[in-house]
PDB file of C-alpha atoms in Angstrom:
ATOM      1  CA  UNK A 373     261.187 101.498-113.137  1.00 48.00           C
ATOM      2  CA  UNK A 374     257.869  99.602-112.097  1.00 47.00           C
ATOM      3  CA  UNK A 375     259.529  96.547-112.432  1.00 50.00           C
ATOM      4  CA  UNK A 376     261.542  97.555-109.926  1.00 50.00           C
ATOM      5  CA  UNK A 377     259.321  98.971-107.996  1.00 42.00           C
ATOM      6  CA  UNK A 378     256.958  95.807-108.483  1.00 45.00           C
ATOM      7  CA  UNK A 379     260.402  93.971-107.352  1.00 50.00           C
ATOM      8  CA  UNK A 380     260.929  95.953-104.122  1.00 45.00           C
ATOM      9  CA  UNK A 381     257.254  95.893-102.990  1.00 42.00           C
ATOM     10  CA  UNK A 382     256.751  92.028-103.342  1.00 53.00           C
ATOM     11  CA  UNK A 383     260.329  91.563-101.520  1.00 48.00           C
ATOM     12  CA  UNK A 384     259.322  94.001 -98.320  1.00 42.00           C
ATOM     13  CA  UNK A 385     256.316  91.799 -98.140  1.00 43.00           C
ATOM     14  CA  UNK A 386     258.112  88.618 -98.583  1.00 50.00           C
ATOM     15  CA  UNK A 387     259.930  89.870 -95.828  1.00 45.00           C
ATOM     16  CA  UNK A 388     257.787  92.211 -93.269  1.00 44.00           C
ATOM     17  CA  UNK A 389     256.658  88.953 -91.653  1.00 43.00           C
ATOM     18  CA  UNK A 390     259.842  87.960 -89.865  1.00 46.00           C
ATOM     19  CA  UNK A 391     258.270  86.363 -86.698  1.00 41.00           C
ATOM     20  CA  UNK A 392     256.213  84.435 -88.511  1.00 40.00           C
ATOM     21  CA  UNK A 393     258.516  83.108 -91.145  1.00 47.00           C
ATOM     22  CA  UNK A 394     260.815  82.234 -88.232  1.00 48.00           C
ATOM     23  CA  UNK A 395     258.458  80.438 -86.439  1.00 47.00           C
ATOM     24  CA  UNK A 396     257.315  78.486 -89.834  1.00 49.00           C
ATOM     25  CA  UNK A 397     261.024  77.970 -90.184  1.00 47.00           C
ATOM     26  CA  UNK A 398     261.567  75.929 -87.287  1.00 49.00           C
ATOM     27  CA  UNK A 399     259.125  73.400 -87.990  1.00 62.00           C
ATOM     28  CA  UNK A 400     259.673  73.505 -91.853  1.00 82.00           C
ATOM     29  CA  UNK A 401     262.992  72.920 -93.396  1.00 90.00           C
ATOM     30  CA  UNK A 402     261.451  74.408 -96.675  1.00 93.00           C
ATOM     31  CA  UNK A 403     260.956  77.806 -94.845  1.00 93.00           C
ATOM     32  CA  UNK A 404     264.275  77.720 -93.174  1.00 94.00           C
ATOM     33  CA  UNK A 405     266.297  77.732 -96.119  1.00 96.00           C
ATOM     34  CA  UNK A 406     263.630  80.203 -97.866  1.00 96.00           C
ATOM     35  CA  UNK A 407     264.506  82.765 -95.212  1.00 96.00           C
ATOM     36  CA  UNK A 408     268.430  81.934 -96.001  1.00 97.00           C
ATOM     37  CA  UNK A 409     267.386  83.327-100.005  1.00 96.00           C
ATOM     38  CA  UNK A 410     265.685  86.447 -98.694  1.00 97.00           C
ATOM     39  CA  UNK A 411     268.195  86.899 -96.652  1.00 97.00           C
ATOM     40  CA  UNK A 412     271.032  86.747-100.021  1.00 97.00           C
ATOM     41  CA  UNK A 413     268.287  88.664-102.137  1.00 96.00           C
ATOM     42  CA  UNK A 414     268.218  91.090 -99.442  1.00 96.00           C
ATOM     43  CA  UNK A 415     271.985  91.710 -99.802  1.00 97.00           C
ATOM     44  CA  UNK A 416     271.391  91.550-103.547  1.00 96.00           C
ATOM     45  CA  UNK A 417     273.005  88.448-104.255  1.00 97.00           C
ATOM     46  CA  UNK A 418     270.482  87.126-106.723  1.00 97.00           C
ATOM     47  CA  UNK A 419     272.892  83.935-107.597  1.00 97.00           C
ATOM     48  CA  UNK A 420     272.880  82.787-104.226  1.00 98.00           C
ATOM     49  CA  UNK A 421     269.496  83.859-103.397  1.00 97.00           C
ATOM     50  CA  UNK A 422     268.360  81.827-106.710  1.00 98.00           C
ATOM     51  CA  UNK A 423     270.038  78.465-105.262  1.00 98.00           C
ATOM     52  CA  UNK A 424     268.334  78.547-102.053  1.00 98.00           C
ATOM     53  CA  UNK A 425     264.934  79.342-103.066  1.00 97.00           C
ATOM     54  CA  UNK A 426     265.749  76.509-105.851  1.00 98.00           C
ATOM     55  CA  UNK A 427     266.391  74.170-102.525  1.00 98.00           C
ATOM     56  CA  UNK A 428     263.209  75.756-100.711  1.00 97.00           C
ATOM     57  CA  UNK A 429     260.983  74.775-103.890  1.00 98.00           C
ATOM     58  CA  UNK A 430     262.981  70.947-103.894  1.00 97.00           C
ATOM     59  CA  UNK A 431     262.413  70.514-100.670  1.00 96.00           C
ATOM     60  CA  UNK A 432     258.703  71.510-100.493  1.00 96.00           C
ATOM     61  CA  UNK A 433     257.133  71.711-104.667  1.00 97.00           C
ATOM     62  CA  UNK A 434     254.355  73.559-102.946  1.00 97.00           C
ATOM     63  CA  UNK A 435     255.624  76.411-101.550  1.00 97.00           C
ATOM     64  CA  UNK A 436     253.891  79.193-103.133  1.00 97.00           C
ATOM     65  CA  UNK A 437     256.343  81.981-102.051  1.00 97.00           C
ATOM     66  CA  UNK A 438     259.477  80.578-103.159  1.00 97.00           C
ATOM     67  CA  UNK A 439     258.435  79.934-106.754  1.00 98.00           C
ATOM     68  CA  UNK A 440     257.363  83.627-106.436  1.00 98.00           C
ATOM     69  CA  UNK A 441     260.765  84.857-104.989  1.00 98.00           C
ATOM     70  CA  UNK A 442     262.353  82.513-107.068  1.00 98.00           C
ATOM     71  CA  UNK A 443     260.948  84.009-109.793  1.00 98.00           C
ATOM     72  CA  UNK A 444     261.543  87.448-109.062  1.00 97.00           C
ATOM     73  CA  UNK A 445     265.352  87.074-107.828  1.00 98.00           C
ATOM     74  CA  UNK A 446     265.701  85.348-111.620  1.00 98.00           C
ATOM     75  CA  UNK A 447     264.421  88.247-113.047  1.00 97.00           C
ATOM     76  CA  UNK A 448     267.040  90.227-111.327  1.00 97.00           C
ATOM     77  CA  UNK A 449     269.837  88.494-112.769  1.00 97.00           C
ATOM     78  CA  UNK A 450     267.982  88.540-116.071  1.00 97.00           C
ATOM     79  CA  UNK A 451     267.485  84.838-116.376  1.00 98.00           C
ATOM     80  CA  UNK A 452     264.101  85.683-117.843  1.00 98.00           C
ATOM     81  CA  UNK A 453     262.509  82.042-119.375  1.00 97.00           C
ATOM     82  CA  UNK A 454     263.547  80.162-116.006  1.00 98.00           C
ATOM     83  CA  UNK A 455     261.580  83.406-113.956  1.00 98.00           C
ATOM     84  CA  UNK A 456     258.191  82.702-116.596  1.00 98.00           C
ATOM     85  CA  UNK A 457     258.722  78.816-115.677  1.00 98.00           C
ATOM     86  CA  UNK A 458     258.952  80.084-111.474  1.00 98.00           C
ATOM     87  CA  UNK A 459     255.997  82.402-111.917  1.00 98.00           C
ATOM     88  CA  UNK A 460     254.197  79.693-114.263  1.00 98.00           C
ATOM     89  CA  UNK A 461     254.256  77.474-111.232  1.00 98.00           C
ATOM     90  CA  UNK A 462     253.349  80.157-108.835  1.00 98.00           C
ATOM     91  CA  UNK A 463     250.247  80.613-110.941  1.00 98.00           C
ATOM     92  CA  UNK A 464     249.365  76.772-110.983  1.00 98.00           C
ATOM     93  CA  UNK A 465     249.806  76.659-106.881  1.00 98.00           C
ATOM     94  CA  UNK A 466     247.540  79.653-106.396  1.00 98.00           C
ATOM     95  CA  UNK A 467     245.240  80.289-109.984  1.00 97.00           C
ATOM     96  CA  UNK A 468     242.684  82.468-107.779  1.00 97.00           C
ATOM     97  CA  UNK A 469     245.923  84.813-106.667  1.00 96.00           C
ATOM     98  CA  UNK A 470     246.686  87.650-108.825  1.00 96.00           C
ATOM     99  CA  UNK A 471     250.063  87.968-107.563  1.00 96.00           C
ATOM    100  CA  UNK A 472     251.878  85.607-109.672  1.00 97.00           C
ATOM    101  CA  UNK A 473     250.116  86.910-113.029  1.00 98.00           C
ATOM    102  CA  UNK A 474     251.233  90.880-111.876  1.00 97.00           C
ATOM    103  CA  UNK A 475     254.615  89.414-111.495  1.00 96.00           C
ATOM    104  CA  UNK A 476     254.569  87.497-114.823  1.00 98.00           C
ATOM    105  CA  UNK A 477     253.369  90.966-116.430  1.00 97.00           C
ATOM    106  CA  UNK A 478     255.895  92.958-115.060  1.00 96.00           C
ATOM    107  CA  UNK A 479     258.652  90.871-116.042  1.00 97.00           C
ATOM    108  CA  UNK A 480     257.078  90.621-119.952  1.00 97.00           C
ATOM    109  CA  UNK A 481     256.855  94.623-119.557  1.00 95.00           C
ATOM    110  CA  UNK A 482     260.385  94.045-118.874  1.00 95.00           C
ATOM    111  CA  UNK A 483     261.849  92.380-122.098  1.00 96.00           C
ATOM    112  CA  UNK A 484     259.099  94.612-124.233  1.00 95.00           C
ATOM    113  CA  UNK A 485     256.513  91.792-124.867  1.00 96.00           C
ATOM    114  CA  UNK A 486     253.713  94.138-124.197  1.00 95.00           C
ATOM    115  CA  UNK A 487     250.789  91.599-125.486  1.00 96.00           C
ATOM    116  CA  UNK A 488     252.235  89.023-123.001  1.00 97.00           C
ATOM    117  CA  UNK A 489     251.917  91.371-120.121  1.00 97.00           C
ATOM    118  CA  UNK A 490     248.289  92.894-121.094  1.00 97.00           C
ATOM    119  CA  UNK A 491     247.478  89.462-120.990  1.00 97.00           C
ATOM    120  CA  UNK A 492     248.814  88.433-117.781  1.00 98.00           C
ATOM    121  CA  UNK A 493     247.266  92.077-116.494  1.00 98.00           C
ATOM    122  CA  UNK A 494     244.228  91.448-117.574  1.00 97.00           C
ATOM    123  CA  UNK A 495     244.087  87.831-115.881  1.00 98.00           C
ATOM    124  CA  UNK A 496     245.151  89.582-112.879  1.00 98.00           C
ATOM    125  CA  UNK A 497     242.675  92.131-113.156  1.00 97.00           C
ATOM    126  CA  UNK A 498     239.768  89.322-113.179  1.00 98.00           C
ATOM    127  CA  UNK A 499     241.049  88.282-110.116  1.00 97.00           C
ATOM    128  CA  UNK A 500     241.350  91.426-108.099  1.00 97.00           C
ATOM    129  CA  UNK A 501     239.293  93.955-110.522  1.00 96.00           C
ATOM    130  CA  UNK A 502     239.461  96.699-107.602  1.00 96.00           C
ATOM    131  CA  UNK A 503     242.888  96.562-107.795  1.00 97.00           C
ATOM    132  CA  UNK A 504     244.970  99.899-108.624  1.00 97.00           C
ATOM    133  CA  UNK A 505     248.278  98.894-109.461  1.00 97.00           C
ATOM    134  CA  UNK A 506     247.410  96.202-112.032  1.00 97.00           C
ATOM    135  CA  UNK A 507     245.065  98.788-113.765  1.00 97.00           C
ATOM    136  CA  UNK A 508     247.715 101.173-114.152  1.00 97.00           C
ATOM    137  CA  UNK A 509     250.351  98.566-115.417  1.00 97.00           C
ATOM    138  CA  UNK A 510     247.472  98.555-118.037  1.00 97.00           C
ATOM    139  CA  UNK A 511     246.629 101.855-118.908  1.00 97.00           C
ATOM    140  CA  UNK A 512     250.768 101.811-118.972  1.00 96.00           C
ATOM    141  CA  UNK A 513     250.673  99.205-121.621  1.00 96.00           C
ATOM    142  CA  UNK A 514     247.831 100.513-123.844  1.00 96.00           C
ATOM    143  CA  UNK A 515     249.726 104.224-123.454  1.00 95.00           C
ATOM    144  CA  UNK A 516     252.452 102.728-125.149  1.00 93.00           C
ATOM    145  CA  UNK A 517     250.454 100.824-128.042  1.00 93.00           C
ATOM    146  CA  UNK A 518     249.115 104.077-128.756  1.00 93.00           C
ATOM    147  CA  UNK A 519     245.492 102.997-127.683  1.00 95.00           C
ATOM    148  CA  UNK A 520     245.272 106.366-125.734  1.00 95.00           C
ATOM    149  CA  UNK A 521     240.971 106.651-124.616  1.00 95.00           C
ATOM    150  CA  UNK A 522     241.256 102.860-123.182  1.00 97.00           C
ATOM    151  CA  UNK A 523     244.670 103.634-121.353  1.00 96.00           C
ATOM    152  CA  UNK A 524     243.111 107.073-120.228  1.00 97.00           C
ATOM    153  CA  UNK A 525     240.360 104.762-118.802  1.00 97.00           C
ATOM    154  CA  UNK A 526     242.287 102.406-117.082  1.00 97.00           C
ATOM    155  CA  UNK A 527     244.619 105.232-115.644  1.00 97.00           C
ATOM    156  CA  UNK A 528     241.635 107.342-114.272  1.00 98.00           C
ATOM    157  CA  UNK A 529     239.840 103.932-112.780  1.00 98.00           C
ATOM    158  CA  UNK A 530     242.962 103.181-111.138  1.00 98.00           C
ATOM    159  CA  UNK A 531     243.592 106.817-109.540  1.00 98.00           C
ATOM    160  CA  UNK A 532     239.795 106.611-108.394  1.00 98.00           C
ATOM    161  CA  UNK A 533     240.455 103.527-106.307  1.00 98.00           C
ATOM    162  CA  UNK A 534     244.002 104.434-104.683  1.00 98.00           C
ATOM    163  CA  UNK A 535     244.546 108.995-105.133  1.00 98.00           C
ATOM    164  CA  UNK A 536     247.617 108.518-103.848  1.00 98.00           C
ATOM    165  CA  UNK A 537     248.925 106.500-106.759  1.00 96.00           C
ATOM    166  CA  UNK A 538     251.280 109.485-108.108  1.00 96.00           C
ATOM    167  CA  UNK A 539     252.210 106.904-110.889  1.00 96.00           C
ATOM    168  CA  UNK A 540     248.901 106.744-112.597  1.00 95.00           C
ATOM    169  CA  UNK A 541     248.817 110.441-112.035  1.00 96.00           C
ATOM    170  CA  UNK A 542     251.649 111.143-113.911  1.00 96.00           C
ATOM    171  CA  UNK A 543     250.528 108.249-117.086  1.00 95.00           C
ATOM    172  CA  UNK A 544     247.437 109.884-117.252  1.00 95.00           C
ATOM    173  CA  UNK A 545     248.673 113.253-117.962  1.00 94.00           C
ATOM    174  CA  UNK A 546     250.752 111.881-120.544  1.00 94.00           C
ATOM    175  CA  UNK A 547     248.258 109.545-122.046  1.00 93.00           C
ATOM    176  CA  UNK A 548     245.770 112.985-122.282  1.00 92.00           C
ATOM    177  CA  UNK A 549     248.833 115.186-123.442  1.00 91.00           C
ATOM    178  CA  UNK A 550     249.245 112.509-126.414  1.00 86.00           C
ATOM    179  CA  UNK A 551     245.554 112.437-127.112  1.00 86.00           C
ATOM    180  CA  UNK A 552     245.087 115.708-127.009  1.00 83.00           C
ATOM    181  CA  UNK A 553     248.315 116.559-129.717  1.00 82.00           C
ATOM    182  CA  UNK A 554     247.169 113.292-132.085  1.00 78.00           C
ATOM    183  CA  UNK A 555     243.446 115.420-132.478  1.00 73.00           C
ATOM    184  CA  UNK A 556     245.466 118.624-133.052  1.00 67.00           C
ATOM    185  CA  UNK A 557     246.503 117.403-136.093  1.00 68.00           C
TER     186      UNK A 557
END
């Protein structure tokens, strides 16, 4: 479910700047066929999506949102090494973003390689440390390897800098639940 989540939040960005990506389009060929993908991914054809944003990246090898759609619309159709090789590039086009390492995370979080995606997390999390989201996909992670105080820490660091994050609200509970029955016994 955060995948998807992580999925659906990158793609209304990638796609709440329509005036702007249209104007880029008309003067870039790269961004003209990059807003023919989101327009597929939109419409959930990942396949067709995938070729477009494949021409978008040929036509311009440094266009940091189409590796990162790319990416993401390969992880949709479960094509999951070519998605690490889309985000991979992402990374090396913008190392200072954490963008490309959350979506790299999310999509080892995906096929269960949790030591993959604490890794990427915690890259992420060097980059933007005041960001929420990433330390919840962390306290997530550690929840699940049973390391209960450090995900209890990450979870209640992340609800302190975004409240509203019902998410972290609800992992923390569960985290303290899980403590709390482990020192029961």
């Amino acid at each position: 479910m955060f995948q998807k989540f992580v999925f659906a939040l990158s793609l209304l960005l990638l796609i709440s700047f329509p005036t702007f990506a249209q104007k880029k389009a008309q003067t870039n060929p790269a961004a003209a066929i990059f807003q023919k993908g989101m327009v597929l991914a939109k419409k959930n054809d990942f396949a067709g999506a995938i070729a477009e944003f494949e021409k978008a990246t040929k036509a311009n090898p440094k266009y940091y949102e189409a590796f990162i759609a790319l990416g993401m619309a390969q992880q949709q159709i479960q094509s999951y090494s070519s998605a690490v090789d889309s985000f991979r590039q992402a990374i090396v086009l913008r190392p200072k973003s954490a963008e490309p390492r959350m979506m790299l995370g999310s999509l080892y979080q995906q096929i269960n390689d949790a030591d993959s995606a604490l890794n990427e997390y915690n890259e992420a999390l060097k980059l933007e440390p005041g960001n929420a989201e990433v330390r919840m996909a962390i306290g997530f992670l550690l929840a699940v390897k049973n390391q209960l105080p450090e995900a209890i820490s990450q979870l209640e660091t992340a609800i302190t800098l975004k409240p509203t994050l019902a998410q972290a609200h609800y992992y923390l509970g569960t985290a303290k639940y899980f403590l709390m029955t482990q020192w029961a016994q």
